[in-house]
Amino acid sequence: MNEEIFEKDEWTQEEYLNYKDELEKQGINVLLVDTVLKPIDTDNCIKYNPYEMALLPKDKTVFVFYCDTGKSTKDRLEFYRNKLPGYRCISLHGGRGYWRPNFRLLKKP
């Protein structure tokens, strides 16, 4: 696994999409975690539920937490990491407010 990906505590939407593609090629599932009960329209969004999240394999799962602005999840990141020891936990920069539903990465030929 590329450790440089996890040097930052928060990812922009572009970083999230890039890293998600890269990690999924390695068999690692990257999930958006909804902490405000306002799901982002994507196939890999789950509600924050530490009990169910802890059932997922630690070495094959990355959680990307989001709220409305990204501030609360960044402030609470250590709380989430303590609740889910051994998991990779990241905050989504800007939260739902900065999420662009039509944003796509251009694939390089």
CSV table of C-alpha atoms in Angstrom, one decimal:
chain,number,residue,atom,x,y,z
A,1,MET,CA,0.0,0.0,0.0
A,2,ASN,CA,1.3,3.5,-0.9
A,3,GLU,CA,1.8,5.2,2.5
A,4,GLU,CA,2.1,8.7,0.9
A,5,ILE,CA,-1.7,8.5,0.4
A,6,PHE,CA,-2.2,8.5,4.1
A,7,GLU,CA,0.2,11.3,5.1
A,8,LYS,CA,-2.7,13.9,5.0
A,9,ASP,CA,-5.7,13.8,7.4
A,10,GLU,CA,-8.1,15.1,4.8
A,11,TRP,CA,-8.6,14.6,1.1
A,12,THR,CA,-10.2,16.8,-1.5
A,13,GLN,CA,-12.8,15.3,-3.8
A,14,GLU,CA,-10.2,15.0,-6.5
A,15,GLU,CA,-7.7,13.2,-4.2
A,16,TYR,CA,-10.5,11.0,-2.9
A,17,LEU,CA,-11.4,9.9,-6.5
A,18,ASN,CA,-7.7,9.4,-7.4
A,19,TYR,CA,-6.8,7.5,-4.3
A,20,LYS,CA,-10.0,5.4,-4.4
A,21,ASP,CA,-9.1,4.2,-7.9
A,22,GLU,CA,-5.5,3.5,-6.9
A,23,LEU,CA,-6.5,1.6,-3.7
A,24,GLU,CA,-9.3,-0.4,-5.3
A,25,LYS,CA,-6.8,-1.7,-7.8
A,26,GLN,CA,-5.0,-3.1,-4.7
A,27,GLY,CA,-8.2,-4.7,-3.4
A,28,ILE,CA,-8.8,-2.0,-0.8
A,29,ASN,CA,-12.3,-0.7,-0.4
A,30,VAL,CA,-12.6,3.1,0.1
A,31,LEU,CA,-16.0,4.1,1.7
A,32,LEU,CA,-17.5,7.5,2.3
A,33,VAL,CA,-18.9,7.7,5.8
A,34,ASP,CA,-22.0,9.9,6.2
A,35,THR,CA,-21.9,11.5,9.7
A,36,VAL,CA,-24.9,13.9,9.1
A,37,LEU,CA,-27.5,11.6,7.6
A,38,LYS,CA,-27.3,13.4,4.3
A,39,PRO,CA,-25.9,10.9,1.9
A,40,ILE,CA,-23.7,11.9,-1.1
A,41,ASP,CA,-25.1,10.3,-4.2
A,42,THR,CA,-22.5,7.6,-4.9
A,43,ASP,CA,-22.4,3.8,-4.7
A,44,ASN,CA,-19.9,3.6,-1.8
A,45,CYS,CA,-21.5,5.8,0.9
A,46,ILE,CA,-22.4,4.3,4.3
A,47,LYS,CA,-23.9,5.8,7.5
A,48,TYR,CA,-21.7,6.2,10.5
A,49,ASN,CA,-22.2,3.0,12.6
A,50,PRO,CA,-19.0,2.0,14.4
A,51,TYR,CA,-20.4,-1.5,15.2
A,52,GLU,CA,-21.1,-2.4,11.6
A,53,MET,CA,-18.0,-0.6,10.3
A,54,ALA,CA,-15.8,-2.7,12.7
A,55,LEU,CA,-17.0,-5.9,10.9
A,56,LEU,CA,-15.1,-4.9,7.7
A,57,PRO,CA,-11.5,-6.1,7.2
A,58,LYS,CA,-9.1,-3.6,8.7
A,59,ASP,CA,-6.4,-4.1,6.1
A,60,LYS,CA,-8.8,-3.8,3.2
A,61,THR,CA,-10.9,-0.8,4.2
A,62,VAL,CA,-10.4,3.0,4.3
A,63,PHE,CA,-13.1,5.2,5.8
A,64,VAL,CA,-13.5,8.8,4.5
A,65,PHE,CA,-15.7,10.7,6.9
A,66,TYR,CA,-17.7,13.7,5.8
A,67,CYS,CA,-20.1,16.3,7.3
A,68,ASP,CA,-21.7,19.4,5.9
A,69,THR,CA,-18.5,21.5,5.8
A,70,GLY,CA,-15.6,19.1,6.6
A,71,LYS,CA,-14.7,21.0,9.7
A,72,SER,CA,-16.4,18.7,12.2
A,73,THR,CA,-15.1,15.5,10.8
A,74,LYS,CA,-11.6,16.9,10.7
A,75,ASP,CA,-11.9,18.0,14.3
A,76,ARG,CA,-13.3,14.6,15.3
A,77,LEU,CA,-10.8,12.5,13.3
A,78,GLU,CA,-9.0,11.3,16.4
A,79,PHE,CA,-12.3,10.3,17.9
A,80,TYR,CA,-13.2,8.2,14.9
A,81,ARG,CA,-9.7,6.6,14.9
A,82,ASN,CA,-10.1,5.7,18.5
A,83,LYS,CA,-13.5,4.2,17.8
A,84,LEU,CA,-12.1,2.2,14.9
A,85,PRO,CA,-8.5,1.2,15.9
A,86,GLY,CA,-6.5,-0.3,13.1
A,87,TYR,CA,-8.5,1.3,10.3
A,88,ARG,CA,-7.4,4.1,8.0
A,89,CYS,CA,-9.6,7.2,8.7
A,90,ILE,CA,-9.6,10.3,6.6
A,91,SER,CA,-11.7,13.5,6.5
A,92,LEU,CA,-13.3,14.8,3.3
A,93,HIS,CA,-12.1,18.4,2.8
A,94,GLY,CA,-15.1,20.7,2.5
A,95,GLY,CA,-17.6,17.9,3.2
A,96,ARG,CA,-20.9,17.9,1.3
A,97,GLY,CA,-20.6,21.6,0.7
A,98,TYR,CA,-17.6,21.2,-1.6
A,99,TRP,CA,-18.8,17.9,-3.2
A,100,ARG,CA,-19.4,18.3,-6.9
A,101,PRO,CA,-21.8,15.5,-8.1
A,102,ASN,CA,-20.7,15.8,-11.8
A,103,PHE,CA,-17.0,16.0,-11.1
A,104,ARG,CA,-15.1,13.2,-12.9
A,105,LEU,CA,-11.5,12.4,-13.4
A,106,LEU,CA,-10.1,12.3,-16.9
A,107,LYS,CA,-8.6,9.0,-17.6
A,108,LYS,CA,-5.1,9.1,-19.1
A,109,PRO,CA,-4.6,7.1,-22.3
